[in-house]
mmCIF file of C-alpha atoms in Angstrom:
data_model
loop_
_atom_site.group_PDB
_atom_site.id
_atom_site.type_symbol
_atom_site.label_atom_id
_atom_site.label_comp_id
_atom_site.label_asym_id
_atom_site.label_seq_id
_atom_site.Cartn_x
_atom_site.Cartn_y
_atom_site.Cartn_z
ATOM 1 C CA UNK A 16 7.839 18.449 7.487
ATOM 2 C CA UNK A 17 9.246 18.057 10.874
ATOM 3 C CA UNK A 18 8.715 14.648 12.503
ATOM 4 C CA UNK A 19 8.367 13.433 15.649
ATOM 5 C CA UNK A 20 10.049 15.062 18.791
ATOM 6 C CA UNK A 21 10.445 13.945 22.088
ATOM 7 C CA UNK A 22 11.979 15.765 25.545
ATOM 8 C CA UNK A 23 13.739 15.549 27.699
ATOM 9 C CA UNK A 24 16.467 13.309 26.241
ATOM 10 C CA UNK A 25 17.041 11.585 29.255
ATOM 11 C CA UNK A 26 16.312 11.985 32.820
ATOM 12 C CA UNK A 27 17.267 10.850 36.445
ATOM 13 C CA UNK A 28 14.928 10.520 39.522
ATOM 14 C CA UNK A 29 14.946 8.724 42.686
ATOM 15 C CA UNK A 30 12.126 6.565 43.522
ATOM 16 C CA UNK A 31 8.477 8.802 44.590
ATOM 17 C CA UNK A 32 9.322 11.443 42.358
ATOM 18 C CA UNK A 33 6.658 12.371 39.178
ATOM 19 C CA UNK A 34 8.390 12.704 36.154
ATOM 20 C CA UNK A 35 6.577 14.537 32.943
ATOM 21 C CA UNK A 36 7.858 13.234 29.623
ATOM 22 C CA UNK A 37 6.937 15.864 26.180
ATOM 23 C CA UNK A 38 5.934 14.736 22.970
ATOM 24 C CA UNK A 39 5.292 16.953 19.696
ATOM 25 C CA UNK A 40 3.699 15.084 17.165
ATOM 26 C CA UNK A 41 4.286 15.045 12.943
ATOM 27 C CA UNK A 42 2.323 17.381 11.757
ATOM 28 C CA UNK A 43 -1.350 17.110 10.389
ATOM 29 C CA UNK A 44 -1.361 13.914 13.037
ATOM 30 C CA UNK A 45 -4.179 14.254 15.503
ATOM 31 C CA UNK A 46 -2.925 10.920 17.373
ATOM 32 C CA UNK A 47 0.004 10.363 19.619
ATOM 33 C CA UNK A 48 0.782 6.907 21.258
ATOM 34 C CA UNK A 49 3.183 6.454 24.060
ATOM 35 C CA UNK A 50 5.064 2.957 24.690
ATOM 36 C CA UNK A 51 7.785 2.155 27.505
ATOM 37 C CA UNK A 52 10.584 -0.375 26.503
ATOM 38 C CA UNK A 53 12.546 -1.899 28.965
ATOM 39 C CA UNK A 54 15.736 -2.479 28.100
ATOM 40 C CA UNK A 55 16.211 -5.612 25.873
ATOM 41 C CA UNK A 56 12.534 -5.737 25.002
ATOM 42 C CA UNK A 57 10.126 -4.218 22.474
ATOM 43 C CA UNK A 58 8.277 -1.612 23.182
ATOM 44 C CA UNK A 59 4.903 -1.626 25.270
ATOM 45 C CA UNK A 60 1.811 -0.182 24.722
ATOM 46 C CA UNK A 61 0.558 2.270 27.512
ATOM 47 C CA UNK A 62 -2.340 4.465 25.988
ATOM 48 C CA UNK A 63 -3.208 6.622 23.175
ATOM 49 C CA UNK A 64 -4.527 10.234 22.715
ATOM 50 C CA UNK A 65 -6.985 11.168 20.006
ATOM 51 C CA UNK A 66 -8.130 14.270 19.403
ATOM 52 C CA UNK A 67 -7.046 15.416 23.237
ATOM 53 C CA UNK A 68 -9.125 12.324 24.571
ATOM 54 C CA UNK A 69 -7.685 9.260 26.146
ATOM 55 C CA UNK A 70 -8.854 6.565 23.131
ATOM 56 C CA UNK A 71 -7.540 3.372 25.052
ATOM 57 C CA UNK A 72 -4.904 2.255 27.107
ATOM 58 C CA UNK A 73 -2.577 -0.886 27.889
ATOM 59 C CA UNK A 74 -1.794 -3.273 31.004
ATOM 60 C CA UNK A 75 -0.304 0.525 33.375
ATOM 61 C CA UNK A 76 -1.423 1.263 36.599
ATOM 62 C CA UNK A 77 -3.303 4.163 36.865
ATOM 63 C CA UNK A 78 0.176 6.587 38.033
ATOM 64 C CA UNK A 79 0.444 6.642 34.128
ATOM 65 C CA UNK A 80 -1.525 8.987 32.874
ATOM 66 C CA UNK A 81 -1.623 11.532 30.200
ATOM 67 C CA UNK A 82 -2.704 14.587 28.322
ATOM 68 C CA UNK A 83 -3.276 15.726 24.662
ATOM 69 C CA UNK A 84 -3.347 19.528 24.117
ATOM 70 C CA UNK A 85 -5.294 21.143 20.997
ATOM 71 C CA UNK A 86 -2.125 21.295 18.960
ATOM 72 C CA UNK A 87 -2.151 17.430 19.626
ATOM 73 C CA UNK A 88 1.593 17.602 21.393
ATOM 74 C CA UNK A 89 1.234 15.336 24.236
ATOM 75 C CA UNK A 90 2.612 14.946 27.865
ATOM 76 C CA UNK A 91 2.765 11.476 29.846
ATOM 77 C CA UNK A 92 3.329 11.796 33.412
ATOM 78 C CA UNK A 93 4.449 8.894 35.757
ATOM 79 C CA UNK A 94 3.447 9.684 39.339
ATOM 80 C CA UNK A 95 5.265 7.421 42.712
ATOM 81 C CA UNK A 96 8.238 6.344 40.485
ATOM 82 C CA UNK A 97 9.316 2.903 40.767
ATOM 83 C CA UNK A 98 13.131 1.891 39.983
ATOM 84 C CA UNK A 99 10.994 -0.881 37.234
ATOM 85 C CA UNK A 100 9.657 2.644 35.618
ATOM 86 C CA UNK A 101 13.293 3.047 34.201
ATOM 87 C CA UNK A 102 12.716 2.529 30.567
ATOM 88 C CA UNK A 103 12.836 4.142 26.925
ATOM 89 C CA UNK A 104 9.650 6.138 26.771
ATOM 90 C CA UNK A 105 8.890 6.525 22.802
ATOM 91 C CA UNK A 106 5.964 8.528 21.916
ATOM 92 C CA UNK A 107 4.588 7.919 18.250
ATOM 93 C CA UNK A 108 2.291 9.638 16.322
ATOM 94 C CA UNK A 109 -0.170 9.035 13.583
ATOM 95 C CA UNK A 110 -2.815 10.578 10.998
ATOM 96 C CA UNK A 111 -5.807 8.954 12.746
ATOM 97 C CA UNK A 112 -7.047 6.893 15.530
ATOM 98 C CA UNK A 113 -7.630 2.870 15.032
ATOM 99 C CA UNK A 114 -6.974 0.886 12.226
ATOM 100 C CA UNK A 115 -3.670 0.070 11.125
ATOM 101 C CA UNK A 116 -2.401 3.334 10.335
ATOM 102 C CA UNK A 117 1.641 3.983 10.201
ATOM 103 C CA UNK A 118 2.614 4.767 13.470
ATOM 104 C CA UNK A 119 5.788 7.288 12.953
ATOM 105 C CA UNK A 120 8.078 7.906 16.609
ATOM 106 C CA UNK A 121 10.191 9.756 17.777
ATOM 107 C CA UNK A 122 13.669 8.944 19.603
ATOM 108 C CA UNK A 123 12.692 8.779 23.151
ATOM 109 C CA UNK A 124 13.458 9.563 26.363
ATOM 110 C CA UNK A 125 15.561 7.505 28.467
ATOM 111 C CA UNK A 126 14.267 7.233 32.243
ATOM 112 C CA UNK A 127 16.424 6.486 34.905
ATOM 113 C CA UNK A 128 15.194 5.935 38.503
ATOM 114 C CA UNK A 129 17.548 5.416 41.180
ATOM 115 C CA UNK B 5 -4.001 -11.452 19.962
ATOM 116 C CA UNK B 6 -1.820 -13.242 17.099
ATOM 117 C CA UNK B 7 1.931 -14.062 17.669
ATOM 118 C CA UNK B 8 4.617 -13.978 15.679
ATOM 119 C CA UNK B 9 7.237 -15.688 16.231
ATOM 120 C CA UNK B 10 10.911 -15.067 14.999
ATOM 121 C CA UNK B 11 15.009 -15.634 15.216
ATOM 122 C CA UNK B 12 16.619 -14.106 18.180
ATOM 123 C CA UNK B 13 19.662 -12.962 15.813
ATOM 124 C CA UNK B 14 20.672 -13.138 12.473
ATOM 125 C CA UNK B 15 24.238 -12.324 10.852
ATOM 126 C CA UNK B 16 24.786 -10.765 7.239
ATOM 127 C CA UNK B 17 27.591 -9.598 5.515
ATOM 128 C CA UNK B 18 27.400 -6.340 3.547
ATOM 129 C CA UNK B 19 26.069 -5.897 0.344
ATOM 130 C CA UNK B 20 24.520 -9.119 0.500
ATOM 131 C CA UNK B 21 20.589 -10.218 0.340
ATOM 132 C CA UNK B 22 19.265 -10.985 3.962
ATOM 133 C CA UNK B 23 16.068 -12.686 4.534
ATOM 134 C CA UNK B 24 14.645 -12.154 8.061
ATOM 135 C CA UNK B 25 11.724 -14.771 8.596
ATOM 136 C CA UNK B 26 8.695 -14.445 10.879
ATOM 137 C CA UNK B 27 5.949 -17.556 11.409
ATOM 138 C CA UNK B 28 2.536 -16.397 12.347
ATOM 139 C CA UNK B 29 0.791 -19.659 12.173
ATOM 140 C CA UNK B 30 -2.436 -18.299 13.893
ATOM 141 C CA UNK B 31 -2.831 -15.231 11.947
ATOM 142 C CA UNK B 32 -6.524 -14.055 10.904
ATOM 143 C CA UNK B 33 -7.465 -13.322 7.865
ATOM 144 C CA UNK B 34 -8.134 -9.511 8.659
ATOM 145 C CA UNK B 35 -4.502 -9.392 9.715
ATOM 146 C CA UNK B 36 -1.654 -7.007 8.033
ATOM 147 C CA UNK B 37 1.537 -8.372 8.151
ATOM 148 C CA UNK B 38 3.862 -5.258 9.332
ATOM 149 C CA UNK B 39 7.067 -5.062 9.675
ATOM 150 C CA UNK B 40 8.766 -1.972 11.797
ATOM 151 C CA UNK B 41 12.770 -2.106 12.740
ATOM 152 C CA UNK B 42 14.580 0.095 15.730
ATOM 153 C CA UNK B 43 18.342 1.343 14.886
ATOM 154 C CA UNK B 44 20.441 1.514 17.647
ATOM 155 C CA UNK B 45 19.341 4.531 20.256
ATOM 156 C CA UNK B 46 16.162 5.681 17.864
ATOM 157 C CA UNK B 47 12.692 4.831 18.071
ATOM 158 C CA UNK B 48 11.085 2.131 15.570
ATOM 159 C CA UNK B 49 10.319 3.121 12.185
ATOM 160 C CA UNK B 50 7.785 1.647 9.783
ATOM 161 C CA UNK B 51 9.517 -0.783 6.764
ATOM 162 C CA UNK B 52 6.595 -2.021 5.035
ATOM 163 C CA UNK B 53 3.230 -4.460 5.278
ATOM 164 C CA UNK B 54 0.866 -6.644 3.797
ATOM 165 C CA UNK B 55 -1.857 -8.308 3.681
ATOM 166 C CA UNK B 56 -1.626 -11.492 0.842
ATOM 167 C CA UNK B 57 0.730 -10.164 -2.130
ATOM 168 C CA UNK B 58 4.140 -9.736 -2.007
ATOM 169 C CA UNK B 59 5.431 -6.303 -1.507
ATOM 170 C CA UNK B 60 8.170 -3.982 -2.665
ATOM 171 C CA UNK B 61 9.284 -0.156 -1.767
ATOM 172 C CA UNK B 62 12.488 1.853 -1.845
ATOM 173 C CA UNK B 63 13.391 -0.185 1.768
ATOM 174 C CA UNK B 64 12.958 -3.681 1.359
ATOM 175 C CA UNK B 65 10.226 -6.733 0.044
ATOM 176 C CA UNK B 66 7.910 -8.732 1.631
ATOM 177 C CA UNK B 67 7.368 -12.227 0.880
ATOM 178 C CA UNK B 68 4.169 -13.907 2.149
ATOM 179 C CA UNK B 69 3.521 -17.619 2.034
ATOM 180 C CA UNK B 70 0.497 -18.577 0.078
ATOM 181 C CA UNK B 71 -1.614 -19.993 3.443
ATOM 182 C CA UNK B 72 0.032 -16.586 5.030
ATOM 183 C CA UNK B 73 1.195 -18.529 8.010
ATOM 184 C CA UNK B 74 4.587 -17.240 7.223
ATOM 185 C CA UNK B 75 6.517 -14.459 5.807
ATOM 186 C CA UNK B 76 10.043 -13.197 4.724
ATOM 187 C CA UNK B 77 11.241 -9.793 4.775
ATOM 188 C CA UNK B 78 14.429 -9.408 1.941
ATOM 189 C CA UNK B 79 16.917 -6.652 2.502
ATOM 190 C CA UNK B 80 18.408 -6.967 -1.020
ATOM 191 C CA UNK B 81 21.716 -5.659 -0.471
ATOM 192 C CA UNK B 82 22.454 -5.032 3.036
ATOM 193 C CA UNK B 83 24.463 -1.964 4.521
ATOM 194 C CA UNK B 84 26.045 -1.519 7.944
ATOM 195 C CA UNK B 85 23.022 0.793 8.282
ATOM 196 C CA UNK B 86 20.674 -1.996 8.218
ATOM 197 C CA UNK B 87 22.327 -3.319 11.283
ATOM 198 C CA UNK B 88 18.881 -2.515 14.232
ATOM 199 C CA UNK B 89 16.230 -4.406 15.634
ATOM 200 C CA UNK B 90 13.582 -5.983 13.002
ATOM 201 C CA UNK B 91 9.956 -6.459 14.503
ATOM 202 C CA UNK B 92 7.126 -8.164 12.615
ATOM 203 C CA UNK B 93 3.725 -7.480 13.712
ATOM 204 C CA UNK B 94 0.647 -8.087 12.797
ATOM 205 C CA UNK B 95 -2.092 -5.803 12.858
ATOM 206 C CA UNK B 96 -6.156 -6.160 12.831
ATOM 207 C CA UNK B 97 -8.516 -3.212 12.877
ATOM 208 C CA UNK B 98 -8.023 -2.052 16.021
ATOM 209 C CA UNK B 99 -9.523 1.305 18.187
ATOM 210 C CA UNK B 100 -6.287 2.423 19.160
ATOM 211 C CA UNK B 101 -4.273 0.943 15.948
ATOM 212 C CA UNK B 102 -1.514 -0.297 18.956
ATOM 213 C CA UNK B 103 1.746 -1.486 17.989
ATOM 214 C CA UNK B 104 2.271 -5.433 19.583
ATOM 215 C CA UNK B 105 6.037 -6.032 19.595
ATOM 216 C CA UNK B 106 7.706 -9.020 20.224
ATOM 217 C CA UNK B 107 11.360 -9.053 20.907
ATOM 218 C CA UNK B 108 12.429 -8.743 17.075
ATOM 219 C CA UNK B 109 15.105 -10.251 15.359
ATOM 220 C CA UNK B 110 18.624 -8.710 15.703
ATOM 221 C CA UNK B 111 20.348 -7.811 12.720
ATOM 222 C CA UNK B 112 24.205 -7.965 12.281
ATOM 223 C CA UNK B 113 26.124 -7.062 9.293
ATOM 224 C CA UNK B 114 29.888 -7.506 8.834
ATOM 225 C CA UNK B 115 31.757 -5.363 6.756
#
């Protein structure tokens, strides 16, 4: 069973630039979650993909957004990069939408914005 | 949503039992009581939850105080391994099933 992958492994832009970040989900999971952590704090919720619809989102403007393709891998892309975008970007995925499901991720990408 | 709140850091020595508190004082009684931890340059991975008994699998135990304002999670012999970030969340049926995290615990052990 092959888990959670994530690419790139890390990245550099400078400030304006879009950035698309990869995610391939465990398989038979039809959810994928992405978070950004800043560096000395957990993780943050930004949205979720079920089923290659957007099934809720967190406090991110709207230059976060995403997309879920029908083998359930998922992109997030990050338009107008700010130097505050620089974070671990984890994606996570899970058998099902809602309730309080495992969440399994994978090792992130590491976003640098200069 | 309900807080947890625990130690910034905690120091263990190998091969000894660690207990890592968390106090969730306004926890609901539809909450879980998860517990995920982050080794150094990997994403978080699930340890184990609850909801009112006290737990046990191949990683570690959960401990739950009776009024479940509280719980304990035991590392029963510790390994330089353990050494990552331990998060305790708790979860309620939620639409997205969204992670909550809280800055964790830090988790030293000496050889």
């Amino acid at each position: 069973e092959t888990g959670v992958t994530q690419s790139p492994t890390h990245l550099i832009k400078t400030r304006g630039q879009q950035v698309t970040l990869r995610c391939s989900s465990q398989s038979g999971h039809n959810t994928v979650s992405w978070y950004q952590q800043a560096l000395g704090q957990g993780p943050q919720f930004i949205f979720q993909y079920y089923r290659e619809e957007e099934n809720g989102r967190g406090n991110f403007p709207p230059r976060f957004s995403g997309l879920q393709f029908p083998n359930y891998s998922s992109e997030l892309n990050v338009n107008a990069l700010e130097l505050d975008d620089s974070a671990l970007y984890l994606c996570a995925s899970s058998l099902d939408k809602g309730g309080t499901d495992t969440q399994y991720f994978g090792p992130g990408t590491r976003l640098t914005v200069l | 949503d309900a807080k947890t709140t625990q130690p910034n850091s905690m120091e263990s020595n190998e091969e000894e039992p660690v207990h890592l508190p968390c106090n969730h004082s306004t926890i609901s009684g539809t909450d879980y009581i998860h517990w995920y931890r982050q080794l150094p340059s990997q994403g978080p991975e699930y340890v184990i939850h609850g909801l009112t008994s006290n737990v046990n699998n191949r990683m570690a135990s959960l401990a739950i105080a009776e009024d479940r304002k509280s719980s304990t999670l035991i590392l029963h012999r510790a390994t330089l391994r353990d050494a990552a970030v331990y998060y305790c969340i708790l979860r309620d049926w939620d639409n997205t099933g969204k992670l909550i995290f809280g800055q964790g615990t830090t988790l030293q052990v000496k050889p």
